[in-house]
Coordinates of C-alpha atoms in Angstrom, one line a residue:
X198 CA -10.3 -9.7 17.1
X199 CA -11.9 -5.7 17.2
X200 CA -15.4 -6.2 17.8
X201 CA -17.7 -3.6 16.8
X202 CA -20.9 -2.1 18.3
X203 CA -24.3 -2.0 16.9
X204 CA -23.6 2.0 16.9
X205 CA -20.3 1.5 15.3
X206 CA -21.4 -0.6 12.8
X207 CA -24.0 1.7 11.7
X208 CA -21.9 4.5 11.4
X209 CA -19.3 2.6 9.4
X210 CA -22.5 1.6 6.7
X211 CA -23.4 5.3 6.9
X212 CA -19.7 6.6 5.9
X213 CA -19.1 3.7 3.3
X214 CA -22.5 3.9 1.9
X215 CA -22.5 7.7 0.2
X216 CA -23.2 8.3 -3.2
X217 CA -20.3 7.2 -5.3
X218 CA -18.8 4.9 -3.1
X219 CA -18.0 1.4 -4.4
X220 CA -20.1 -1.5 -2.7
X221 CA -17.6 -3.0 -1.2
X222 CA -16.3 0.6 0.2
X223 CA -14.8 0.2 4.1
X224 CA -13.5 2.3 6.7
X225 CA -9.9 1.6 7.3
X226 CA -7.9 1.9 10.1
X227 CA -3.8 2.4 9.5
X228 CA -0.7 3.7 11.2
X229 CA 1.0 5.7 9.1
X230 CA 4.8 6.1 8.9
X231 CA 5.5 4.1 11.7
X232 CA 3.6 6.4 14.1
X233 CA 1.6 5.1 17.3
X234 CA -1.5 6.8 15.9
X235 CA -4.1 5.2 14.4
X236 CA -5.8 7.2 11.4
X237 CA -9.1 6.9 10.0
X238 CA -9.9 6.5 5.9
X239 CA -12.7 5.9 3.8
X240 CA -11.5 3.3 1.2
X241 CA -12.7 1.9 -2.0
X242 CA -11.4 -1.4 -1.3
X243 CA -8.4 -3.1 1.7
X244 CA -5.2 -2.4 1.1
X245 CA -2.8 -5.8 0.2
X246 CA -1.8 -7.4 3.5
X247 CA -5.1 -5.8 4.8
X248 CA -7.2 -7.7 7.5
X249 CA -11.2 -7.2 6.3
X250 CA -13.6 -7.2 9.2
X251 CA -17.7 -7.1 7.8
X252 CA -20.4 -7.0 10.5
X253 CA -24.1 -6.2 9.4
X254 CA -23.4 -4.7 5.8
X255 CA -20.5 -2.5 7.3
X256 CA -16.5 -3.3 6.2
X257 CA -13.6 -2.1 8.7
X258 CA -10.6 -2.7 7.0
X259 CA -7.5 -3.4 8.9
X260 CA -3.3 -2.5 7.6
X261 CA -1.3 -5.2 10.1
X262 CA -0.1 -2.6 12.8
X263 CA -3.6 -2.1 13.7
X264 CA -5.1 -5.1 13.5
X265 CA -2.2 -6.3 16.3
X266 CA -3.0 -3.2 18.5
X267 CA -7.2 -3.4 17.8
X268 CA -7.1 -7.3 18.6
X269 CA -8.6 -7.3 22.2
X270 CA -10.6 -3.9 21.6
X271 CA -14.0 -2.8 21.1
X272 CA -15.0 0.2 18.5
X273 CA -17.7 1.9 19.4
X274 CA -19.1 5.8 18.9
X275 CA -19.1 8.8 21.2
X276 CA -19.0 12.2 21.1
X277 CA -16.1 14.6 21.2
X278 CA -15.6 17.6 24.0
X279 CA -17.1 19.7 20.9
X280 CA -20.2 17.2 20.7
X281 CA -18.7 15.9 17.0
X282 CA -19.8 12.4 16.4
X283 CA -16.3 10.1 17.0
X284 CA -14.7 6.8 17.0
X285 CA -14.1 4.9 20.5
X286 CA -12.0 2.3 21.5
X287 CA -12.4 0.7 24.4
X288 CA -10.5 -2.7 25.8
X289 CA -12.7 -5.8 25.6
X290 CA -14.5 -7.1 29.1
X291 CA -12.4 -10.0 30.8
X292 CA -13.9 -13.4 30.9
X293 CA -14.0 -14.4 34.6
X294 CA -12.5 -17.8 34.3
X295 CA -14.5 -19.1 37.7
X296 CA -17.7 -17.7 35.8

């Protein structure tokens, strides 16, 4: 399952929290068309077959495609070559079984 940083789950609050946003507001992460990119969306509520991820206060909302692709990952926040505050991904660390 996508596991979220403490940084990443603050910044998700911080999105879904603006003025006029539903409570249960979430950021939501979709492939659109078919296409091998994943695209970002503030939305009011999950979409039907969404999965719904909540950490801290903060909702990450989930269309299948993504939730398959995001299972082993980790989001966390970075900055851009412009120095623009951005989503990361980053694989999960590997259990050492002999640990």
């Amino acid at each position: 399952m996508l596991m979220l940083t403490p940084t990443a789950i603050e910044a998700v609050r911080s999105i879904t929290s603006t003025d006029g946003m539903p409570q249960d507001a979430g950021l939501r992460i979709f492939t659109a068309d078919g296409a091998e990119t994943l695209q970002l969306a503030v939305a009011a509520a999950p979409a039907e077959q969404d999965q719904v991820l909540t950490a801290e206060g903060s909702r990450v909302f989930l269309d299948q495609e993504a939730a398959a692709y995001l299972d082993d990952k980790i989001l966390d926040t970075g900055l851009d070559p412009n120095g623009q505050g951005t989503f990361v991904v980053a694989p999960q660390a590997q259990e050492n079984p002999g640990d």
